[in-house]
Short mmCIF file of C-alpha atoms in Angstrom, two decimals:
data_model
loop_
_atom_site.label_atom_id
_atom_site.label_comp_id
_atom_site.label_asym_id
_atom_site.label_seq_id
_atom_site.Cartn_x
_atom_site.Cartn_y
_atom_site.Cartn_z
CA SER A 1 3.09 20.45 11.36
CA LEU A 2 0.30 18.29 9.96
CA ALA A 3 -2.11 17.03 12.60
CA VAL A 4 -2.33 13.27 13.06
CA PRO A 5 -5.89 11.94 12.70
CA PHE A 6 -7.43 9.43 15.04
CA PRO A 7 -6.89 5.77 14.01
CA SER A 8 -9.42 4.57 11.47
CA LYS A 9 -12.33 2.49 12.71
CA ASN A 10 -12.05 0.45 9.54
CA GLU A 11 -8.38 -0.49 9.75
CA ALA A 12 -8.84 -4.00 8.31
CA ASN A 13 -10.55 -2.60 5.21
CA ARG A 14 -7.82 -0.01 4.79
CA ILE A 15 -5.06 -2.62 5.08
CA THR A 16 -6.82 -4.73 2.45
CA LEU A 17 -6.98 -1.79 0.04
CA ALA A 18 -3.41 -0.72 0.69
CA ALA A 19 -2.14 -4.28 0.29
CA SER A 20 -3.81 -4.57 -3.13
CA LEU A 21 -1.99 -1.39 -4.18
CA ALA A 22 1.41 -1.88 -2.59
CA LEU A 23 2.09 -5.62 -2.45
CA ASN A 24 2.18 -6.32 -6.17
CA GLY A 25 4.48 -9.01 -7.47
CA ARG A 26 6.00 -12.21 -6.19
CA LEU A 27 8.57 -10.42 -3.99
CA PHE A 28 5.79 -9.51 -1.58
CA ALA A 29 4.39 -13.02 -1.27
CA PRO A 30 5.60 -13.44 2.35
CA ASP A 31 3.89 -10.18 3.33
CA LYS A 32 0.61 -11.29 1.76
CA ILE A 33 0.75 -14.56 3.67
CA SER A 34 1.36 -12.67 6.90
CA LEU A 35 -1.80 -10.65 6.20
CA SER A 36 -3.89 -13.63 5.13
CA GLY A 37 -5.74 -13.68 8.45
CA ILE A 38 -7.25 -10.24 7.81
CA ASP A 39 -10.84 -10.33 6.61
CA ARG A 40 -11.18 -10.09 2.82
CA ILE A 41 -7.45 -10.02 2.10
CA SER A 42 -6.81 -11.66 -1.25
CA THR A 43 -4.14 -12.04 -3.90
CA MET A 44 -6.10 -9.94 -6.41
CA GLU A 45 -3.57 -7.18 -6.99
CA ALA A 46 -4.23 -3.72 -8.41
CA TRP A 47 -2.19 -3.63 -11.63
CA THR A 48 -4.42 -1.72 -14.03
CA ILE A 49 -4.81 2.06 -14.24
CA SER A 50 -8.51 1.67 -13.51
CA GLU A 51 -8.21 -0.41 -10.36
CA ARG A 52 -5.28 1.55 -8.94
CA LEU A 53 -7.21 4.78 -9.42
CA ARG A 54 -10.32 3.32 -7.79
CA LEU A 55 -8.46 2.14 -4.70
CA ASN A 56 -6.50 5.37 -4.42
CA VAL A 57 -9.74 7.35 -4.53
CA ILE A 58 -11.30 5.21 -1.80
CA LEU A 59 -8.25 5.58 0.44
CA THR A 60 -8.16 9.34 -0.16
CA VAL A 61 -11.83 9.64 0.79
CA ILE A 62 -11.35 7.67 4.00
CA ALA A 63 -8.28 9.77 4.86
CA ALA A 64 -10.29 12.95 4.29
CA PHE A 65 -12.99 11.63 6.58
CA ASP A 66 -10.40 10.74 9.24
CA PHE A 67 -9.39 14.40 9.23
CA SER A 68 -13.07 15.28 9.83
CA LEU A 69 -13.31 17.22 6.58
CA SER A 70 -16.72 18.25 5.29
CA GLN A 71 -17.67 18.26 1.61
CA ALA A 72 -17.26 22.05 1.54
CA GLN A 73 -13.77 21.83 3.06
CA LEU A 74 -12.70 19.13 0.64
CA ASN A 75 -14.06 21.22 -2.23
CA HIS A 76 -11.91 24.10 -1.01
CA ILE A 77 -8.78 21.93 -0.82
CA LEU A 78 -9.41 20.58 -4.33
CA ALA A 79 -10.53 23.90 -5.78
CA ASP A 80 -10.19 24.41 -9.54
CA CYS A 81 -9.60 20.70 -10.17
CA ASP A 82 -12.75 20.58 -12.29
CA TYR A 83 -11.54 22.95 -15.02
CA ARG A 84 -11.08 21.14 -18.30
CA ASN A 85 -8.04 23.21 -19.30
CA PRO A 86 -6.69 24.63 -16.04
CA ASP A 87 -3.48 25.94 -17.60
CA ASP A 88 -5.58 28.42 -19.59
CA LYS A 89 -7.22 29.84 -16.46
CA ASN A 90 -6.02 32.57 -14.14
CA ILE A 91 -6.02 30.44 -10.99
CA GLU A 92 -3.74 29.90 -8.02
CA PRO A 93 -0.43 28.58 -9.41
CA LYS A 94 -0.11 26.10 -6.56
CA GLY A 95 -2.88 23.59 -6.08
CA PHE A 96 -4.09 20.07 -6.62
CA TRP A 97 -5.52 21.10 -10.01
CA ARG A 98 -2.10 20.14 -11.35
CA VAL A 99 -2.83 16.45 -10.61
CA ASP A 100 -4.00 14.69 -13.79
CA LYS A 101 -4.49 18.04 -15.51
CA ASP A 102 -3.83 16.37 -18.87
CA LYS A 103 -6.98 14.27 -18.44
CA ASP A 104 -10.63 15.22 -18.74
CA PRO A 105 -11.99 16.36 -15.35
CA GLU A 106 -14.17 13.29 -14.77
CA LEU A 107 -11.11 11.03 -15.10
CA ARG A 108 -8.98 12.78 -12.50
CA HIS A 109 -8.12 11.42 -9.08
CA THR A 110 -9.09 14.74 -7.51
CA VAL A 111 -12.53 15.07 -9.10
CA LEU A 112 -13.40 11.42 -8.53
CA THR A 113 -12.42 11.92 -4.88
CA LEU A 114 -15.04 14.67 -4.58
CA VAL A 115 -17.64 12.40 -6.21
CA ALA A 116 -16.78 9.44 -3.98
CA PHE A 117 -16.80 11.62 -0.84
CA HIS A 118 -20.30 12.73 -1.77
CA ASP A 119 -21.29 9.07 -1.97
CA LEU A 120 -19.78 8.41 1.46
CA GLU A 121 -21.74 11.27 3.01
CA GLU A 122 -24.93 9.89 1.44
CA LYS A 123 -24.21 6.48 2.96
CA ILE A 124 -23.71 8.03 6.40
CA HIS A 125 -26.96 9.98 6.05
CA ALA A 126 -28.80 6.80 4.99
CA CYS A 127 -27.48 5.14 8.17
CA GLY A 128 -29.06 7.82 10.31
CA GLY A 129 -25.81 9.70 10.78
CA ASP A 130 -23.95 6.69 12.15
CA GLN A 131 -20.46 7.29 10.77
CA LYS A 132 -19.12 3.80 11.39
CA LYS A 133 -22.05 2.12 9.67
CA GLY A 134 -21.89 4.65 6.84
CA ILE A 135 -18.24 3.92 6.17
CA GLU A 136 -18.91 0.18 6.28
CA ALA A 137 -21.73 0.65 3.76
CA PHE A 138 -19.41 2.71 1.53
CA LEU A 139 -16.66 0.07 1.66
CA ASN A 140 -18.97 -2.92 1.24
CA GLN A 141 -21.40 -1.74 -1.43
CA ASN A 142 -21.57 -3.45 -4.82
CA ASP A 143 -21.50 -6.95 -3.32
CA GLY A 144 -18.49 -6.19 -1.15
CA GLU A 145 -16.42 -4.57 -3.89
CA GLY A 146 -16.82 -1.11 -2.40
CA TRP A 147 -17.17 2.13 -4.33
CA LEU A 148 -16.69 1.62 -8.06
CA LEU A 149 -15.74 4.02 -10.82
CA PRO A 150 -19.00 5.30 -12.35
CA ALA A 151 -19.92 4.20 -15.84
CA THR A 152 -20.84 7.80 -16.65
CA LEU A 153 -20.58 11.05 -14.75
CA ARG A 154 -22.27 14.45 -15.04
CA LEU A 155 -20.12 16.93 -13.14
CA ALA A 156 -22.95 19.43 -12.75
CA ASP A 157 -24.81 16.91 -10.56
CA TYR A 158 -22.09 17.48 -7.95
CA GLY A 159 -21.76 21.22 -8.40
CA LEU A 160 -18.62 20.72 -10.48
CA GLY A 161 -17.56 21.87 -13.91
CA HIS A 162 -17.45 25.25 -15.62
CA ASP A 163 -18.65 24.67 -19.15
CA GLU A 164 -21.51 23.21 -21.16
CA ARG A 165 -19.75 19.86 -21.28
CA ALA A 166 -20.12 19.49 -17.51
CA LYS A 167 -23.92 19.43 -17.93
CA HIS A 168 -23.86 16.21 -19.94
CA LEU A 169 -23.03 12.64 -19.03
CA GLN A 170 -19.45 11.70 -19.85
CA PRO A 171 -18.02 8.16 -19.90
CA VAL A 172 -15.62 7.25 -17.10
CA ALA A 173 -15.03 3.54 -16.45
CA SER A 174 -14.81 2.59 -20.12
CA CYS A 175 -12.18 5.30 -20.70
CA LEU A 176 -9.91 3.91 -18.00
CA GLY A 177 -9.85 0.31 -19.14
CA PRO A 178 -10.61 -2.94 -17.30
CA ARG A 179 -10.28 -3.40 -13.55
CA PHE A 180 -8.23 -6.57 -13.99
CA TYR A 181 -6.21 -8.14 -16.75
CA ASP A 182 -7.38 -11.42 -18.23
CA TRP A 183 -4.47 -13.30 -16.67
CA GLN A 184 -5.61 -12.15 -13.23
CA LEU A 185 -9.03 -13.70 -13.75
CA THR A 186 -7.90 -17.13 -14.92
CA GLN A 187 -7.01 -18.44 -11.45
CA THR A 188 -9.35 -19.27 -8.61
CA PRO A 189 -8.58 -17.72 -5.18
CA GLU A 190 -7.33 -21.12 -4.00
CA GLU A 191 -4.93 -21.39 -6.95
CA SER A 192 -3.71 -17.84 -6.37
CA TRP A 193 -2.95 -18.52 -2.71
CA ARG A 194 -1.18 -21.75 -3.64
CA GLU A 195 1.04 -19.82 -6.04
CA CYS A 196 1.62 -17.12 -3.41
CA ARG A 197 2.80 -19.73 -0.91
CA LEU A 198 5.11 -21.23 -3.53
CA HIS A 199 6.71 -17.83 -4.21
CA ALA A 200 7.15 -17.24 -0.47
CA ARG A 201 8.85 -20.62 -0.04
CA ASN A 202 11.18 -19.94 -2.99
CA LEU A 203 12.11 -16.54 -1.59
CA LEU A 204 12.61 -17.55 2.03
CA GLY A 205 13.78 -21.11 1.63
CA GLU A 206 12.07 -24.00 3.38
CA VAL A 207 13.46 -23.10 6.81
CA GLY A 208 12.55 -19.44 6.49
CA TYR A 209 9.09 -20.25 5.17
CA GLN A 210 8.32 -22.61 8.03
CA GLN A 211 9.55 -19.96 10.49
CA LEU A 212 7.21 -17.43 8.88
CA LEU A 213 4.28 -19.80 9.37
CA LYS A 214 5.29 -20.36 13.00
CA ASP A 215 5.56 -16.64 13.65
CA ILE A 216 2.11 -16.06 12.15
CA GLU A 217 0.60 -18.89 14.15
CA SER A 218 2.17 -17.65 17.39
CA GLY A 219 1.21 -14.05 16.73
CA ASN A 220 4.82 -12.86 16.75
CA HIS A 221 5.03 -11.84 13.10
CA ASP A 222 3.55 -8.34 13.61
CA GLU A 223 5.99 -7.67 16.44
CA ILE A 224 8.95 -8.85 14.35
CA SER A 225 7.86 -6.74 11.38
CA GLN A 226 7.50 -3.69 13.60
CA LYS A 227 11.07 -4.09 14.88
CA LYS A 228 12.38 -4.22 11.33
CA ILE A 229 10.87 -0.86 10.39
CA SER A 230 10.92 1.02 13.69
CA GLU A 231 13.49 3.72 14.34
CA PRO A 232 15.71 3.76 17.44
CA SER A 233 14.38 5.71 20.38
CA ALA A 234 15.36 9.37 20.26
CA ARG A 235 17.61 10.66 23.00
CA TYR A 236 17.23 14.18 24.27
CA GLY A 237 19.35 16.24 26.60
CA ASN A 238 18.54 16.96 30.20
CA SER A 239 17.50 20.53 29.52
CA LYS A 240 14.91 21.69 32.03
CA ASP A 241 13.66 24.67 30.08
CA LYS A 242 10.11 24.73 28.70
CA GLN A 243 11.10 22.96 25.49
CA GLY A 244 13.07 20.29 27.32
CA ASN A 245 10.09 19.52 29.53
CA LEU A 246 8.13 18.48 26.46
CA PHE A 247 10.21 15.30 26.21
CA GLU A 248 9.95 14.08 29.78
#
């Protein structure tokens, strides 16, 4: 029953973020190569808690915007997520406050989503209300890195928090660890792509690897991938009642 939002106007950016989250490890080397033509796609994978949280927050914010949610509506959906000890409060037993409830509020996916959404709205406002430009500014700030986890965060600045602690700056990024492991930073992008191609060749064999390159060059790879994951067409009866007419 969930409504389907309109396709994102920043699909390439979203694919890049999702690929960094989902295509971790050598088994996905062929998929990375098939996406290599997308702007900004790289082999820098999201392995750490910090980077995975950051990318998940960005994707959540963009999804919320795709559903045309306002800050007030998102606050309502994520109500009570900013309590430090939600289990001790008499609040709705069902809710997103259960996500990361064992962490301090400023370290939770939900609360950081509210903070990042506020930043997105500020970017749109700075672009004169142009939503497309605002989203691009949000995704390309910090020298193209996009929104980053804040070094410190005062929840009260965003109308969040319910205690004295929320009125003071609390550390965030340093509590979540580094964005990347040292081993991820030792290779240049060129070396990483070379290793990615080697893994793809080992997985597919020389014949399969060359076919992959041909499919990418001819533009057939997306069509082939779609056939692998698509479901067979549904068949409905010939009922001519009101419900049957929906499928004509």
